Coordinates of C-alpha atoms and ligand atoms in Angstrom, one line a residue:
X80 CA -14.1 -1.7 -30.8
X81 CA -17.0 0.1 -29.8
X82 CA -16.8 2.1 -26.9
X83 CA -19.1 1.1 -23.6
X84 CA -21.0 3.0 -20.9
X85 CA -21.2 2.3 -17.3
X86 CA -24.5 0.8 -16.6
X87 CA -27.8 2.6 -16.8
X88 CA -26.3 5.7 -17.9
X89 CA -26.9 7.7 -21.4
X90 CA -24.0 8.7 -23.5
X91 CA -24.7 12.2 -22.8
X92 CA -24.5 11.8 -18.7
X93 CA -21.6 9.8 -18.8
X94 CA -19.8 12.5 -21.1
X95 CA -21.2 14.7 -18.7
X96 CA -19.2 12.8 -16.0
X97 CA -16.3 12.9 -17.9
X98 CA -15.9 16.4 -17.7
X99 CA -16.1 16.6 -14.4
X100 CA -13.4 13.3 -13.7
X101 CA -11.3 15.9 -16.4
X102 CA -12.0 18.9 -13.9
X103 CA -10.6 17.0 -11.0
X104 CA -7.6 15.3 -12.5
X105 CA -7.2 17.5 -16.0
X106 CA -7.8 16.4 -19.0
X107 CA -4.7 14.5 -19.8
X108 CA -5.6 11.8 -16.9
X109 CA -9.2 10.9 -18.2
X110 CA -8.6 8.0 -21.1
X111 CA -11.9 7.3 -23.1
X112 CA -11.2 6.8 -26.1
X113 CA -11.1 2.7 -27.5
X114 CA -7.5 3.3 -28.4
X115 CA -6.4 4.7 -25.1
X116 CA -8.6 1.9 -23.4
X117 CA -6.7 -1.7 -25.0
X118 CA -4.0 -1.7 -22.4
X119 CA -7.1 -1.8 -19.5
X120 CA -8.7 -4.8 -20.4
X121 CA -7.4 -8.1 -19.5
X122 CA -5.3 -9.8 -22.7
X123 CA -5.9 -13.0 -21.3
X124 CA -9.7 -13.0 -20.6
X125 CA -11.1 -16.8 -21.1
X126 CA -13.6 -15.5 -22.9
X127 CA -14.4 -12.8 -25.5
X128 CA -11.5 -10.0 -24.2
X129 CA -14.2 -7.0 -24.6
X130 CA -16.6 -8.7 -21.6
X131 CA -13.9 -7.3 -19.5
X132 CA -13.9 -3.7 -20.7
X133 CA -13.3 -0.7 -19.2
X134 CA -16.0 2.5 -20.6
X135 CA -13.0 4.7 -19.3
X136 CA -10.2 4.8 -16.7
X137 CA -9.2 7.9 -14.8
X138 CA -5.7 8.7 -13.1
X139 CA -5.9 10.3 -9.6
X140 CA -2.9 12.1 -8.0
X141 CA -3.3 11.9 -5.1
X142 CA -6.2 10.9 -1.6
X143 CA -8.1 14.6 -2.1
X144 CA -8.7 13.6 -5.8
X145 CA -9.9 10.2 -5.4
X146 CA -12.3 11.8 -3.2
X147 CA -13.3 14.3 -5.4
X148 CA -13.5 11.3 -8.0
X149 CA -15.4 8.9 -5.5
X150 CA -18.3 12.4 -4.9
X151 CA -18.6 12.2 -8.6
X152 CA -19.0 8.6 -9.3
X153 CA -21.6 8.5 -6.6
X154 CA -23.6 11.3 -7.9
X155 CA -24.1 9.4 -11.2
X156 CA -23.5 6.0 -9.5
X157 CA -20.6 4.8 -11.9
X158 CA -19.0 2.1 -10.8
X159 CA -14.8 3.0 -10.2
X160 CA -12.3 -0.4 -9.9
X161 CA -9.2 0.4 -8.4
X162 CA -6.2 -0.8 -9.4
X163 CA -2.5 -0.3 -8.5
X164 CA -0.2 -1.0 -11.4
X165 CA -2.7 -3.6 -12.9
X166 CA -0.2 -6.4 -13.4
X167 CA -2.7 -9.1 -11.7
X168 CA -2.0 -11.1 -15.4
X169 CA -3.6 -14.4 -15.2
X170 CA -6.2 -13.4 -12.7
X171 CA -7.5 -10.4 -14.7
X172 CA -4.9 -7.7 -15.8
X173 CA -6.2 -4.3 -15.2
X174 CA -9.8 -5.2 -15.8
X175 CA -13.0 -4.9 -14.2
X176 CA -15.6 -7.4 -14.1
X177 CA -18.2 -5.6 -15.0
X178 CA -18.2 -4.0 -18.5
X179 CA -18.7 -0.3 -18.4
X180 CA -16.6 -0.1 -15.1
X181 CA -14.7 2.6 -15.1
X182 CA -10.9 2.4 -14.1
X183 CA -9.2 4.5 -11.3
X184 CA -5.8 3.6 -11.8
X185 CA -3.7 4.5 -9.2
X186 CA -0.1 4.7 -11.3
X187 CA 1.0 7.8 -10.7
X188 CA 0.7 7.4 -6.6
X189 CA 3.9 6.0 -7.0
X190 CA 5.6 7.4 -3.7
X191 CA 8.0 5.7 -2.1
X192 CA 7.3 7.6 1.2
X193 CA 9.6 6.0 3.8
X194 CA 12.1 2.9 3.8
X195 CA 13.3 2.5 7.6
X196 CA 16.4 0.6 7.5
X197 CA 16.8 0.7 11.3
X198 CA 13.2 -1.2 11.5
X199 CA 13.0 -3.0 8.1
X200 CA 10.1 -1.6 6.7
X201 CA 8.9 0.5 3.9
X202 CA 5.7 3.0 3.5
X203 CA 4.4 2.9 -0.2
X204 CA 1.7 4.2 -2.3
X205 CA 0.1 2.0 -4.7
X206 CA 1.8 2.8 -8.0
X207 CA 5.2 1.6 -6.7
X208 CA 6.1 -1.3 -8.0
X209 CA 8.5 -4.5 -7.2
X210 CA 11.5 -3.6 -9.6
X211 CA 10.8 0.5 -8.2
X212 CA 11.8 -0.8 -4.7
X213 CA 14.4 -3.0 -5.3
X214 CA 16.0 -0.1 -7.2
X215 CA 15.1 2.4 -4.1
X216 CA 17.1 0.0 -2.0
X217 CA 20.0 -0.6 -4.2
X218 CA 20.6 3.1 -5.3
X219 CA 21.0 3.6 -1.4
X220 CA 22.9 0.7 -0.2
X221 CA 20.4 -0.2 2.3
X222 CA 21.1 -3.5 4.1
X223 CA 17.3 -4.2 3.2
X224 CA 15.8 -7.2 0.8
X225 CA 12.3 -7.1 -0.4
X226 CA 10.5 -10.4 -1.3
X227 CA 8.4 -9.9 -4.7
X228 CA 6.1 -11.3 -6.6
X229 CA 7.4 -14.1 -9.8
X230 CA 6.8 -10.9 -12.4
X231 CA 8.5 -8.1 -11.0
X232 CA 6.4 -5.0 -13.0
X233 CA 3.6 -5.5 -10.9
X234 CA 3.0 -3.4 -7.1
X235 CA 3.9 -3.9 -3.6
X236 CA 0.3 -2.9 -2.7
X237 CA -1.7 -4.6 -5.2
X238 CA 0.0 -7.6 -4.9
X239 CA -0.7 -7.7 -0.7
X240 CA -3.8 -6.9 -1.2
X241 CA -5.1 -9.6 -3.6
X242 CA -2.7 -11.5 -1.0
X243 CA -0.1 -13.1 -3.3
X244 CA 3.0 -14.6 -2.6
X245 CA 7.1 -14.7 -2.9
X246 CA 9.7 -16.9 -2.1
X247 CA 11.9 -15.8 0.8
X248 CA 10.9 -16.1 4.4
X249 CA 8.7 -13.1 3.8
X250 CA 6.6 -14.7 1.1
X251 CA 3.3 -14.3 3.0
X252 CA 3.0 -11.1 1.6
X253 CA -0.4 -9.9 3.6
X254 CA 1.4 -11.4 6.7
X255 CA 4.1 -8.6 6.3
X256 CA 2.1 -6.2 5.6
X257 CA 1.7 -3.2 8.6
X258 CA -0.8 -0.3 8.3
X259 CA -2.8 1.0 5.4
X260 CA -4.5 4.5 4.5
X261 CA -7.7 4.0 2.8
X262 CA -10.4 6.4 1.3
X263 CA -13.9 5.0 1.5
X264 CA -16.7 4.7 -1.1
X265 CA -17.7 8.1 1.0
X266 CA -15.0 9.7 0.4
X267 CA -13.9 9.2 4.4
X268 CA -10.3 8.6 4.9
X269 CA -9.0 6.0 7.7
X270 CA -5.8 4.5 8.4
X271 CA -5.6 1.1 10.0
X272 CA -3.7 -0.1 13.4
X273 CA -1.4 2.4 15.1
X274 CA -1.9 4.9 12.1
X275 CA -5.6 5.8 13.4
X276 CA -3.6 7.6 16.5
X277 CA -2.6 11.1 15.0
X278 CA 0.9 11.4 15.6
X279 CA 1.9 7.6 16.2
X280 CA 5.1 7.0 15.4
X281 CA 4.6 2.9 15.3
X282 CA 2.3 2.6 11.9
X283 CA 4.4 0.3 10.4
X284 CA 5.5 -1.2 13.5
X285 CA 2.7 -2.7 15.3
X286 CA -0.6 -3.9 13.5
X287 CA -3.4 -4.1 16.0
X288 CA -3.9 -0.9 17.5
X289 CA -6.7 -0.2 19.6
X290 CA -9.9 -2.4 18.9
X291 CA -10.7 -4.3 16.1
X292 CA -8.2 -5.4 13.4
X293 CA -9.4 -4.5 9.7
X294 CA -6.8 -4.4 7.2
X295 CA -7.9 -7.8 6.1
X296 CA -11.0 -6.3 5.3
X297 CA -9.7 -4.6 2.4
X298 CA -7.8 -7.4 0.7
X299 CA -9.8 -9.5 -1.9
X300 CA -12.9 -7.0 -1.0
X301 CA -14.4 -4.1 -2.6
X302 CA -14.7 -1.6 0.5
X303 CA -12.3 0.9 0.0
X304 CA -9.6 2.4 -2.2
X305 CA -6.1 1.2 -0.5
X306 CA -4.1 4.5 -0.7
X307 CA -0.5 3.7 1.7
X308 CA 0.2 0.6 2.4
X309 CA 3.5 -0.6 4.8
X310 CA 5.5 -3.6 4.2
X311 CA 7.7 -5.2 6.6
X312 CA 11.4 -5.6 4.6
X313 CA 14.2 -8.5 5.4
X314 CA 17.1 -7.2 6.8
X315 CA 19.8 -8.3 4.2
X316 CA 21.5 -11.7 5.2
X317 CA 25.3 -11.6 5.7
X318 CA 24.9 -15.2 3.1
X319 CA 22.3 -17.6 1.3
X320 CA 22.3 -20.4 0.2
X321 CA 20.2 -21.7 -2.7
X322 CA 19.2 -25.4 -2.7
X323 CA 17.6 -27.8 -4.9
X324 CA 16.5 -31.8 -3.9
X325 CA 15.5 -33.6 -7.1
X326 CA 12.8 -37.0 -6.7
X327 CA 12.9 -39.4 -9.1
X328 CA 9.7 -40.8 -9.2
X329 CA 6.2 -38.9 -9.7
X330 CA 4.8 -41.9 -6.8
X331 CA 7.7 -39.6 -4.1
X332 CA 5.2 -37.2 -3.7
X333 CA 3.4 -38.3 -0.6
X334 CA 6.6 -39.0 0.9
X335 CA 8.1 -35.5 -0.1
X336 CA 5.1 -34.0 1.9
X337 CA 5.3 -35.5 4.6
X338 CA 9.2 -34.7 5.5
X339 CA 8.4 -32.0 4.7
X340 CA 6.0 -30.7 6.8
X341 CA 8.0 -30.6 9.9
X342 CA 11.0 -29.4 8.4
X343 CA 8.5 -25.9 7.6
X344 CA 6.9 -25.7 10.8
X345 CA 9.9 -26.2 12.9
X346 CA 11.4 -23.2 10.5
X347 CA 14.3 -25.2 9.4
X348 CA 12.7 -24.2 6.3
X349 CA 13.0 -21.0 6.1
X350 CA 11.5 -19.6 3.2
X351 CA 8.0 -20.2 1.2
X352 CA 9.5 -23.4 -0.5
X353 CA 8.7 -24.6 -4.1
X354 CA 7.9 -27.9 -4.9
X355 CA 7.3 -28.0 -8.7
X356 CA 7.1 -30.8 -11.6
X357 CA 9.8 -31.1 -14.2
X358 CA 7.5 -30.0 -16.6
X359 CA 7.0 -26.5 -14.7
X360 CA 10.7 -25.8 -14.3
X361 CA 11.5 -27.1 -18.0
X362 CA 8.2 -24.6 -19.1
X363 CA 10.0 -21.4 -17.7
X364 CA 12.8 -21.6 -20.4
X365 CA 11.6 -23.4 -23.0
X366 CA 8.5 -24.1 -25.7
X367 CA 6.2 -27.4 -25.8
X368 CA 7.2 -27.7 -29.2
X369 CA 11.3 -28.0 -28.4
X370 CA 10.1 -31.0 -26.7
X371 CA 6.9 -32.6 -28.1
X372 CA 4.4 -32.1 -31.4
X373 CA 1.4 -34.5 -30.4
X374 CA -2.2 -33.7 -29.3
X375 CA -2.9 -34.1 -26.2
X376 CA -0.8 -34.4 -22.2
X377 CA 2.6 -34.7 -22.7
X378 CA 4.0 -38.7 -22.7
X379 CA 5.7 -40.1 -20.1
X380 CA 9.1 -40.2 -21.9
X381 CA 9.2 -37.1 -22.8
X382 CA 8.6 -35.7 -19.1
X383 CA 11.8 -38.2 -18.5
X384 CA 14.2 -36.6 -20.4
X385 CA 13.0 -33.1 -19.0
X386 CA 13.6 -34.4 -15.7
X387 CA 17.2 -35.3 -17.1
X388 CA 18.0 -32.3 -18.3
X389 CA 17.3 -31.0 -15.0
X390 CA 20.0 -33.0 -13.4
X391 CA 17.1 -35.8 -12.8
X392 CA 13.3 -35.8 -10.9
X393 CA 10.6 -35.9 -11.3
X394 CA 10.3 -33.4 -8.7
X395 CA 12.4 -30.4 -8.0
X396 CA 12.2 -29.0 -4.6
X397 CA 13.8 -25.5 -4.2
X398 CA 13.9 -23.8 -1.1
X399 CA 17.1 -21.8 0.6
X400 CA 19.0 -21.3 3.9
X401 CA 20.1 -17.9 5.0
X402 CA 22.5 -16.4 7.8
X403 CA 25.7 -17.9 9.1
X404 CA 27.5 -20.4 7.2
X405 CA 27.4 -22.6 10.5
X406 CA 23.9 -22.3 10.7
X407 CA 23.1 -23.1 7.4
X408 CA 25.6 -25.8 7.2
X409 CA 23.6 -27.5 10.0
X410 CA 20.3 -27.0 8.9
X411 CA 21.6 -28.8 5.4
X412 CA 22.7 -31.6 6.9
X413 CA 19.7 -32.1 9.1
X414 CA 17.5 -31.4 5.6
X415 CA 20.1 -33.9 3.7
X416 CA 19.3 -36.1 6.2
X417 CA 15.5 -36.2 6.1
X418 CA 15.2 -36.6 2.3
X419 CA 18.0 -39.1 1.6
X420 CA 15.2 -41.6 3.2
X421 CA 13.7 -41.1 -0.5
X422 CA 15.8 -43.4 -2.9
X423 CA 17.1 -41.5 -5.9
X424 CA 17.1 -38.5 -4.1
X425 CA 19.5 -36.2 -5.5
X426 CA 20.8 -32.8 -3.3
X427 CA 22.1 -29.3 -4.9
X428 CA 23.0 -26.4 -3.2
X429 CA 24.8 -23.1 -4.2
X430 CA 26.0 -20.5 -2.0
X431 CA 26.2 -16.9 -2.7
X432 CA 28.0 -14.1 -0.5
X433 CA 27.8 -10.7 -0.4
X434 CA 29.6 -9.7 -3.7
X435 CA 28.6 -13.0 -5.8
X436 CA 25.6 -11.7 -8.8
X437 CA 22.6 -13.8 -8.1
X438 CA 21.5 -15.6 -11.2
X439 CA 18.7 -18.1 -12.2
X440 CA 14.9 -17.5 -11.5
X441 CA 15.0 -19.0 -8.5
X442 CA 18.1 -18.0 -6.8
X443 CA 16.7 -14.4 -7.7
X444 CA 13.3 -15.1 -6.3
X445 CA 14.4 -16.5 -3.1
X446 CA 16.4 -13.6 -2.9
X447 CA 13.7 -11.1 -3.8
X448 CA 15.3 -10.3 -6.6
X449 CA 12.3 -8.8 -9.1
X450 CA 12.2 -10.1 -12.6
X451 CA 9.8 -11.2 -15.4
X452 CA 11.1 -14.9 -16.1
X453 CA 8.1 -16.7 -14.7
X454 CA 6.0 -15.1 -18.0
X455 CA 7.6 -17.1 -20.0
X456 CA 5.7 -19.8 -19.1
X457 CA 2.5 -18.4 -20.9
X458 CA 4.1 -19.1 -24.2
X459 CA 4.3 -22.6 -23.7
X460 CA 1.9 -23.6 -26.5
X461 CA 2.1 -20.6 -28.3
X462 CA -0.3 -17.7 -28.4
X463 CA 0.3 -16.9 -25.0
X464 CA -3.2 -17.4 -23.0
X465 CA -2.9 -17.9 -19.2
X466 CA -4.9 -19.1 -15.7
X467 CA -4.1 -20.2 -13.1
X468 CA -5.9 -22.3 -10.3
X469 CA -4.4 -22.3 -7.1
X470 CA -6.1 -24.2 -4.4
X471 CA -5.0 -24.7 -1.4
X472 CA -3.8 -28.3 0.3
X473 CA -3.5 -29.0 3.5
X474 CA 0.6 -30.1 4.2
X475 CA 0.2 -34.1 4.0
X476 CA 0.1 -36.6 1.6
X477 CA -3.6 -37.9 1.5
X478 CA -4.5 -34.4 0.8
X479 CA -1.4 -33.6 -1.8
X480 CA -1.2 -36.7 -3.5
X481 CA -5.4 -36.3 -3.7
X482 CA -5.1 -32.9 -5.4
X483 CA -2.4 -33.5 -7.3
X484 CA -4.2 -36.8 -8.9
X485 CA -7.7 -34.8 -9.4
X486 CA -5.9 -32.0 -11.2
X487 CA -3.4 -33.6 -13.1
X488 CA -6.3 -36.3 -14.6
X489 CA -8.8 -33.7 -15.2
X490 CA -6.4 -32.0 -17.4
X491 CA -5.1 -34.8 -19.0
X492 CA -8.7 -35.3 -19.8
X493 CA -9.2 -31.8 -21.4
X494 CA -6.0 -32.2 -23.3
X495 CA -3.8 -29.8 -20.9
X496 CA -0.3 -30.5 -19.8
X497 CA -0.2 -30.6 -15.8
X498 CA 2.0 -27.2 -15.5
X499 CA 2.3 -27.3 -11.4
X500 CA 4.0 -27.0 -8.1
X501 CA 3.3 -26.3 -4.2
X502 CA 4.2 -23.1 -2.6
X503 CA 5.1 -24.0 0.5
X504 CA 3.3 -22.0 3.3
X505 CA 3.6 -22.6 7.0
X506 CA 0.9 -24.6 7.3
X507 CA -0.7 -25.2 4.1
X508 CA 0.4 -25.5 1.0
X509 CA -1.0 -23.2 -2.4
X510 CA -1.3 -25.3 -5.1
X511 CA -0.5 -22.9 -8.1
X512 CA -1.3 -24.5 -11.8
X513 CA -1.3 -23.0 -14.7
X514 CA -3.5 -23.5 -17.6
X515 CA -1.7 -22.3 -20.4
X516 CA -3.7 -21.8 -23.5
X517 CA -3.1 -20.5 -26.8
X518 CA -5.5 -17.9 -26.9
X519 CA -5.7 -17.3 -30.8
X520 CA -7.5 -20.8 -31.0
X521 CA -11.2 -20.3 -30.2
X522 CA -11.6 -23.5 -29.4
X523 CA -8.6 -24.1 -26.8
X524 CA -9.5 -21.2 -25.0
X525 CA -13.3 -22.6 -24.8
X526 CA -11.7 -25.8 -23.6
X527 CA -9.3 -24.0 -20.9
X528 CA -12.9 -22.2 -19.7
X529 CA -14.9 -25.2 -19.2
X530 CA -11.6 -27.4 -17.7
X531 CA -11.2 -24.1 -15.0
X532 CA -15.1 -24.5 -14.1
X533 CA -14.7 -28.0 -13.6
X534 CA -11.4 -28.1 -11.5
X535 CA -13.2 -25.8 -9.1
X536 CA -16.3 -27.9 -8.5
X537 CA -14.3 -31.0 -8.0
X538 CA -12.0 -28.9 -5.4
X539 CA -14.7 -27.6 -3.9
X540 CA -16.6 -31.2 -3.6
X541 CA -13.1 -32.3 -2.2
X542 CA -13.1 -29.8 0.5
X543 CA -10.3 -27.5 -1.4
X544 CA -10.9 -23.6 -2.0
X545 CA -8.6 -21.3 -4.1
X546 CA -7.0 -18.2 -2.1
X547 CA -7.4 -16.2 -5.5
X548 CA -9.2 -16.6 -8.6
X549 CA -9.9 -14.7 -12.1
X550 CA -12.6 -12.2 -12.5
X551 CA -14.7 -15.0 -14.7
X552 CA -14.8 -17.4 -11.8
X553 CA -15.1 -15.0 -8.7
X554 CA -18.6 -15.6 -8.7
X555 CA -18.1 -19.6 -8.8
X556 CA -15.6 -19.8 -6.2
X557 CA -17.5 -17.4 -3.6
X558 CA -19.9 -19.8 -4.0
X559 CA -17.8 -22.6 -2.6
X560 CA -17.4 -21.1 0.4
X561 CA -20.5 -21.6 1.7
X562 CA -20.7 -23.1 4.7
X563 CA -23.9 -21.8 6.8
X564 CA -25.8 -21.2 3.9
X565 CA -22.4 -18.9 2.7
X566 CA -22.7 -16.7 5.7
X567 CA -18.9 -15.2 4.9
X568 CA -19.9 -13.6 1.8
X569 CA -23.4 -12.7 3.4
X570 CA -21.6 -10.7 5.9
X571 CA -19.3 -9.6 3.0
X572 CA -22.6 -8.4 1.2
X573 CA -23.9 -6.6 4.6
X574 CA -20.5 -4.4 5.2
X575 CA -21.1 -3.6 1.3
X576 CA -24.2 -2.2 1.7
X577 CA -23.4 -0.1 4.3
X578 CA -19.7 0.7 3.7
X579 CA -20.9 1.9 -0.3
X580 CA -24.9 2.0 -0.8
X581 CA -24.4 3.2 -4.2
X582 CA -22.2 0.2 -4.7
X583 CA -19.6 2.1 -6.7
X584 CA -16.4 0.0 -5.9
X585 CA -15.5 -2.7 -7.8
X586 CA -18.7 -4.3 -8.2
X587 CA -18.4 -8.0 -7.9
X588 CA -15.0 -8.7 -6.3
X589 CA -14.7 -11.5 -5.1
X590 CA -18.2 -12.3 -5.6
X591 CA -19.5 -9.4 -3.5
X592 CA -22.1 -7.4 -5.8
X593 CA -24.1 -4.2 -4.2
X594 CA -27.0 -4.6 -3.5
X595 CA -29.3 -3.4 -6.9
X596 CA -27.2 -5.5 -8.7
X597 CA -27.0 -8.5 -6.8
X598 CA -30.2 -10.2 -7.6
X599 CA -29.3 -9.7 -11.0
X600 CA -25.5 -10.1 -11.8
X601 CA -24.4 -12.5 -9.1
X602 CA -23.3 -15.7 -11.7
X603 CA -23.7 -13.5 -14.5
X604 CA -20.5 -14.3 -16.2
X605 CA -19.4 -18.1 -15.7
Ligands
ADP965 P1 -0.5 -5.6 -9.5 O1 -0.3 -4.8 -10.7 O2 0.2 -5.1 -8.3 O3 -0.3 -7.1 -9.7 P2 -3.2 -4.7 -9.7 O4 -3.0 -3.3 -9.7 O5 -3.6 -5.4 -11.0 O6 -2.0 -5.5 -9.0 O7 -4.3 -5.0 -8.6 C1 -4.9 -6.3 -8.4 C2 -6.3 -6.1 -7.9 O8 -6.2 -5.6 -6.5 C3 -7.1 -5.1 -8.6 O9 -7.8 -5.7 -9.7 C4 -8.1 -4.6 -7.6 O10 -9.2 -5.5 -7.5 C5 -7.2 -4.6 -6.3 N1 -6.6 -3.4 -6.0 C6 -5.4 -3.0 -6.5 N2 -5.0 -1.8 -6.1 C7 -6.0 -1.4 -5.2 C8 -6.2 -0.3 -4.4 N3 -5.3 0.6 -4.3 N4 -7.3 -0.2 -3.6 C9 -8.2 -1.2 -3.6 N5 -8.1 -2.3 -4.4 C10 -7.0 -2.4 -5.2

């Protein structure tokens, strides 16, 4: 592979640069060479892998050397993307949109710098990752529980920030988050909510502070390298309870929804709830070809006897109940009792205490738990290639039922297995499918491209957006959001400009390109 350079830079400059990265960081921590490079570019890129390629990635220790790094890359206006442990698989690895980008990866900030067990929280840099916490936590015996991310290897910060989720009660992961330090493109340092007091002691307590509230400015954005970042942490629960309602029938959806809803808004529900398809949960542990060797979406039988295997459904509704035993033997009854209006309805529940080991994907998820199961999934038709489209839907079943019908068809049409579920939020619901693809065969993988494109501009005609999206599409689905003439990402555009005139971070995040390259890169790449 050859090697690239940012844009509108000679070898000789860049090299140049290189140096003085090297000066900052030493030598060791500036990777240029193609070999060095592989593990920076995004291994399931829809597309030829090298569009996403890094010309080099350089490994701070530290806020003063990011600064240091930032002076450089604006002197020669090289475009720096930040990442934390660049696990964001499926969405685009460690890679940045823009070839010639270079990489500041962030791995060896990998301080944990407080956990408060008093106030459940933690204080993190950006190289710590889900499994480094967890094992923080146990190695102390702190009555604490984190709530991660399905693959545990990526971070705590990078996953808030591009605002994923989890699967306890603290699955909303930007909504737990609580104060951030962050350098700017200028190389000014600020820290958000109680932290911009010097010598606050409630950082990671209280969120607002004085004035106005911008940590959400530097999730899914390119205005600022996220250097601390604090996390609000479950106090442990003296038991929980891990339960399961099987659906027969594929028509239950609607009907699911809808006792649903209140069940999640009242809280009974406790924790960001999964509603996924037999084929999903049979995906996790298995191959397509254990089950099926046709062309095409799998047949109905076949889905049946997943469903059996299962223990029956169509559908397979996990959530869980933590706390007292009384407690959660009430809230299971009045649950039992809401869903047995659904014939066939089928009710599972496990209970672990204290000194029971947790096992099964789920029961480790819902107990934040960090593990790698979930990838499985990507090997489902071999040649492990992975997307995944997650729109959101609105809790009900018009708007369920609708999405799940559009999505499930269009697929069908291009061939592709409906791999999907709801996360259950508190109001909405993220619709999280995955387009598995083997990406050895040019021809699937041109297929999984084109079907992505299309499922967003029949969301987006449908009134659905995605919360989150891969580098190819950012463009695409900023787009969608357009109402008044798309004055969100206009505004977006306008911080840029002023935040990072030399539009060195990230370019094209999210869709929001500086300004000399916006005329022409915007759109570039779908
Ligand atoms: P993880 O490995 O935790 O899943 P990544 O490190 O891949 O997450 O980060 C996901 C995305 O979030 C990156 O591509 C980048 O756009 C953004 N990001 C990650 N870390 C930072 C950071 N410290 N500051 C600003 N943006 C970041």
């Amino acid at each position: 592979m050859k090697n690239t350079l940012p844009p509108n830079l000679t070898a000789k400059e860049f090299s140049k640069a290189l140096d003085e990265f090297a000066a900052v960081v030493g030598k060791e921590w500036v990777f240029a060479e193609a070999s060095d490079l592989r593990g920076y570019r995004d291994p399931y890129a829809p597309g030829d892998v090298s569009e996403y390629t890094p010309s080099a990635a350089v490994a701070p220790d530290g806020v003063e050397e990011i600064r240091s790094l930032l002076a450089i890359a604006n002197k020669y206006r090289i475009p720096m993307w930040p990442i934390s442990t660049g696990k964001n698989l499926a969405y685009g690895g460690a890679a940045p949109l823009m070839q010639g980008t270079v990489t500041l990866d962030l791995k060896r900030m990998n301080r944990i710098l407080e956990v408060n067990e008093e106030s459940c929280y933690a204080l993190v840099e950006p190289g710590v990752s889900y499994f480094d916490l967890y094992k923080y936590i146990q190695d102390r015996g702190l009555k604490l529980w984190l709530d991660v991310a399905a693959p545990g290897w990526g971070s705590v910060l990078g996953n808030t920030l591009e605002r994923g989720v989890g699967y306890t009660p603290y699955g909303d992961h930007f909504l737990m988050q609580c104060g951030m330090e962050v350098v700017l493109a200028d190389g000014d340092v600020l820290r958000t909510g109680m932290g911009s007091m010097t010598g606050s002691n409630a950082w990671q307590l209280f969120k607002y502070g004085f004035g106005p509230s911008v940590d959400g400015l530097f999730t899914q954005s390119n205005f600022g390298v996220v250097t601390k970042l604090g996390v609000w942490l479950m106090p442990e629960p003296p038991a929980y309870r891990s339960c399961r309602i099987t659906f027969e029938r594929e028509e239950d959806l609607g009907q699911i929804i809808e006792i649903l809803r209140p069940l999640k808004i009242a809280g009974l529900i406790p924790n960001a709830a999964v509603l996924s398809t037999a084929i999903y949960d049979t995906a996790l542990v298995s191959t397509r070809a254990q089950w099926y060797e046709g062309e095409g979406p799998l047949p109905r039988d076949v889905i049946n006897k997943m469903a059996d295997k299962l223990g029956g459904g169509f559908w397979q509704f996990h959530f869980a109940l933590y706390g007292l035993d009384a407690v959660m033997d009430v809230s299971w009854d009045v649950i039992r009792g809401a869903f047995s209006q659904i014939p066939g309805t089928k009710f599972h529940s496990k209970q672990y205490d204290k000194n029971t080991p947790i096992e099964g994907l789920r029961d480790k998820l819902q107990a934040g738990i960090p593990n790698m199961q979930e990838f499985g999934m990507a090997n489902w038709r071999g040649g492990g290639g992975l997307l995944v489209f997650s729109p959101i839907s609105p809790t009900t079943d018009k708007d369920a039922t609708r999405q799940y019908k559009m999505v499930r068809d269009r697929m069908a049409e291009y061939g592709f297995d409906y791999l999907g579920g709801f996360v259950v939020g508190w109001r909405e619901m993220h619709n999280i499918i995955m387009v598995v693809y083997n990406r050895n065969d040019k021809e699937e993988k041109r297929r999984a491209r084109e079907l992505f494109g299309v499922l967003i501009d029949d969301a987006a005609a449908a009134g659905y957006g995605e919360y989150r999206t891969h580098l190819a599409f950012m463009d695409q689905v900023a787009k969608t959001y357009d109402f008044n003439d798309n004055a969100m990402l206009r505004f977006s555009e306008r911080l840029k400009d002023s935040l990072d005139p030399n539009g060195i971070l990230a370019p094209g995040k999210q869709g929001i390109w500086p300004k000399h390259l916006r005329d022409s890169k915007a759109g570039d790449e779908t």
